[in-house]
One Martini backbone bead per residue (centre of mass of N, CA, C, O) as a GRO file, in nm:
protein
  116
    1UNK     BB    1  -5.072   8.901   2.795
    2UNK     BB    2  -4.797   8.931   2.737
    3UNK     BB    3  -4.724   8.601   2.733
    4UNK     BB    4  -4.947   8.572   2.489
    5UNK     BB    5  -4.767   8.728   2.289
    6UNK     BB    6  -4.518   8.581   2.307
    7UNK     BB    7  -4.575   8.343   2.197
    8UNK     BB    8  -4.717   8.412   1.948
    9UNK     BB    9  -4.436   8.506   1.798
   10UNK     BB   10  -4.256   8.247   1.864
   11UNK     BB   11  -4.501   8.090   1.670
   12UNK     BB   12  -4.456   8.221   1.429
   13UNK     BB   13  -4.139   8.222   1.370
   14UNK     BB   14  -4.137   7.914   1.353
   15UNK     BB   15  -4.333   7.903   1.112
   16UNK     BB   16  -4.200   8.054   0.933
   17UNK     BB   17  -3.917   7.872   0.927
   18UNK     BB   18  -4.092   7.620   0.789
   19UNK     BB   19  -4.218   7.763   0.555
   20UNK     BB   20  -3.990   7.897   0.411
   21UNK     BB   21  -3.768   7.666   0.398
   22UNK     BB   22  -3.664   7.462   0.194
   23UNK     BB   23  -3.546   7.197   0.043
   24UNK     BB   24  -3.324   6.985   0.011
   25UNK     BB   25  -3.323   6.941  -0.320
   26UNK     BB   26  -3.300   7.273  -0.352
   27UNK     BB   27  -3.011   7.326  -0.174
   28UNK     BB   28  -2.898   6.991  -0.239
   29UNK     BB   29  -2.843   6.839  -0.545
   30UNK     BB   30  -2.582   6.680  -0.533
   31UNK     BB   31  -2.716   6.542  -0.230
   32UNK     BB   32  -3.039   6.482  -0.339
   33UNK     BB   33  -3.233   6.205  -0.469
   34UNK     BB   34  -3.521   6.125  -0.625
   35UNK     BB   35  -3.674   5.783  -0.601
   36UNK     BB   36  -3.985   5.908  -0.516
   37UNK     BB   37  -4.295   5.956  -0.569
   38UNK     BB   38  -4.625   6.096  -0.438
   39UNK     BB   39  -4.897   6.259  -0.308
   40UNK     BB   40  -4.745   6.120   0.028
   41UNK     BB   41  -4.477   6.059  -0.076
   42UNK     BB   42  -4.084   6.099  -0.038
   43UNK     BB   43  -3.804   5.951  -0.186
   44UNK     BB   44  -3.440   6.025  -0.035
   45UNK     BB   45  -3.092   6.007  -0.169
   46UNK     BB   46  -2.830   6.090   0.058
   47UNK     BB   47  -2.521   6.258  -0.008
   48UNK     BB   48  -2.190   6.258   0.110
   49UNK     BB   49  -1.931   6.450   0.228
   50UNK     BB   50  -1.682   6.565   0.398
   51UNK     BB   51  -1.760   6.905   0.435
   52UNK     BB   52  -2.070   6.906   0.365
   53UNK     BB   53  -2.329   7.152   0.318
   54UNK     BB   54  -2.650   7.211   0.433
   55UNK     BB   55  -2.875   7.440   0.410
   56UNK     BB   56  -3.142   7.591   0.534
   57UNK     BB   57  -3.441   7.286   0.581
   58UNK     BB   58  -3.734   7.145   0.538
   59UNK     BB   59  -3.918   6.882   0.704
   60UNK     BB   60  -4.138   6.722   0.721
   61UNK     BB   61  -4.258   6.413   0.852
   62UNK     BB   62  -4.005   6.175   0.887
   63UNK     BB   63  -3.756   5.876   0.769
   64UNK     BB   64  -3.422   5.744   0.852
   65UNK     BB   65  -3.198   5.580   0.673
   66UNK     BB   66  -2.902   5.431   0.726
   67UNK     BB   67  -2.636   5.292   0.552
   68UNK     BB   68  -2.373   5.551   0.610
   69UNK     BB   69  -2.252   5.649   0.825
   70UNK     BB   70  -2.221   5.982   0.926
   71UNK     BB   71  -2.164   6.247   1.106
   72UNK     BB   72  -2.312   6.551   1.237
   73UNK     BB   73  -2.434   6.908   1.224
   74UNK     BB   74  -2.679   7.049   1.371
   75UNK     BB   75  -2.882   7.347   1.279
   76UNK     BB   76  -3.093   7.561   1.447
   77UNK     BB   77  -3.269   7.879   1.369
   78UNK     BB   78  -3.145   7.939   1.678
   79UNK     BB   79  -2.845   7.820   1.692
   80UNK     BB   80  -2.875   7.532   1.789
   81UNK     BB   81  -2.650   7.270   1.841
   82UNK     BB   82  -2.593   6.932   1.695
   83UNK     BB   83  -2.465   6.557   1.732
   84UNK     BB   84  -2.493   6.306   1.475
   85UNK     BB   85  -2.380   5.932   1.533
   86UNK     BB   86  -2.457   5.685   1.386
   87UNK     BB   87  -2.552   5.393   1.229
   88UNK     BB   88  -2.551   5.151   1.083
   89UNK     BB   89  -2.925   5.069   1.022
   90UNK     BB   90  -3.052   5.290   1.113
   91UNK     BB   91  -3.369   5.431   1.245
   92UNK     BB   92  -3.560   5.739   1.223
   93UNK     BB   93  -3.819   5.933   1.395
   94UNK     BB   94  -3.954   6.271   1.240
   95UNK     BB   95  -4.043   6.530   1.266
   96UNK     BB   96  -4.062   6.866   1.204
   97UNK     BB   97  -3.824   7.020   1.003
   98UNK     BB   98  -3.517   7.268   1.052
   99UNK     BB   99  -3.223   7.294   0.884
  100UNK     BB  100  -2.898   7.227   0.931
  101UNK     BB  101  -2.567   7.097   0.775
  102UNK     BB  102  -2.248   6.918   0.858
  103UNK     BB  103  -2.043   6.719   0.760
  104UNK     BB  104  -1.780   6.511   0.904
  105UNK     BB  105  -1.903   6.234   0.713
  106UNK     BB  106  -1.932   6.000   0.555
  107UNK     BB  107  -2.262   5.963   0.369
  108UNK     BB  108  -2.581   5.732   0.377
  109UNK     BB  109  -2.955   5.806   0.312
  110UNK     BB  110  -3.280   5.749   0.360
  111UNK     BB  111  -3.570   5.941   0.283
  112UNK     BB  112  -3.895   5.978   0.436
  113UNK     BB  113  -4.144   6.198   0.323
  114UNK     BB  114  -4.490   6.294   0.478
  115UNK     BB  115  -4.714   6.427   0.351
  116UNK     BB  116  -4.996   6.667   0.388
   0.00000   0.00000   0.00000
């Protein structure tokens, strides 16, 4: 029972990340324009400098095309952090998530985020 307790805590807390925490382009208007939108699907263009950070922010499911590569280290909201290195012309099939971003380098990024 306990165990089922610690489950259901840990799965509320997660939602809870998710359903709370803002979109990209209201924690960073600065680095992220709305390119188009209808009821299902919004594409949004950001773009970043060496040392830009975006606080953190949740996605539906997404789709990212790199424009112009540069690294970045994402942390999720238990504090766990990594670091993607991607290429120019590269494209991910992403849950969704929470995260925040540090730019490390200069970027351009086109999401295609899937409303549900």
């Amino acid at each position: 029972m306990r165990t089922i307790a610690l489950a259901l805590v840990v799965w509320m807390t997660w939602v809870s990340y998710s359903v709370a925490a803002d979109d990209l382009c209201s924690v960073a208007p600065g680095n992220c324009r709305v390119l188009k939108e209808d009821a299902k699907v919004r594409v949004l263009e950001f773009t970043a400098k060496k040392g830009d950070r975006t606080p953190i922010h949740s996605h539906p499911a997404y789709v990212v095309y790199i424009v112009k590569a540069g690294v970045s280290r994402f942390t999720l909201p238990d504090g766990t952090s990594f670091i993607r290195n991607p290429k120019d012309g590269e494209a991910f099939i992403n849950p969704p998530v929470t995260h925040s971003e540090e730019c490390l380098e200069d970027q351009i990024a086109i999401l295609v985020e899937l409303k549900q």
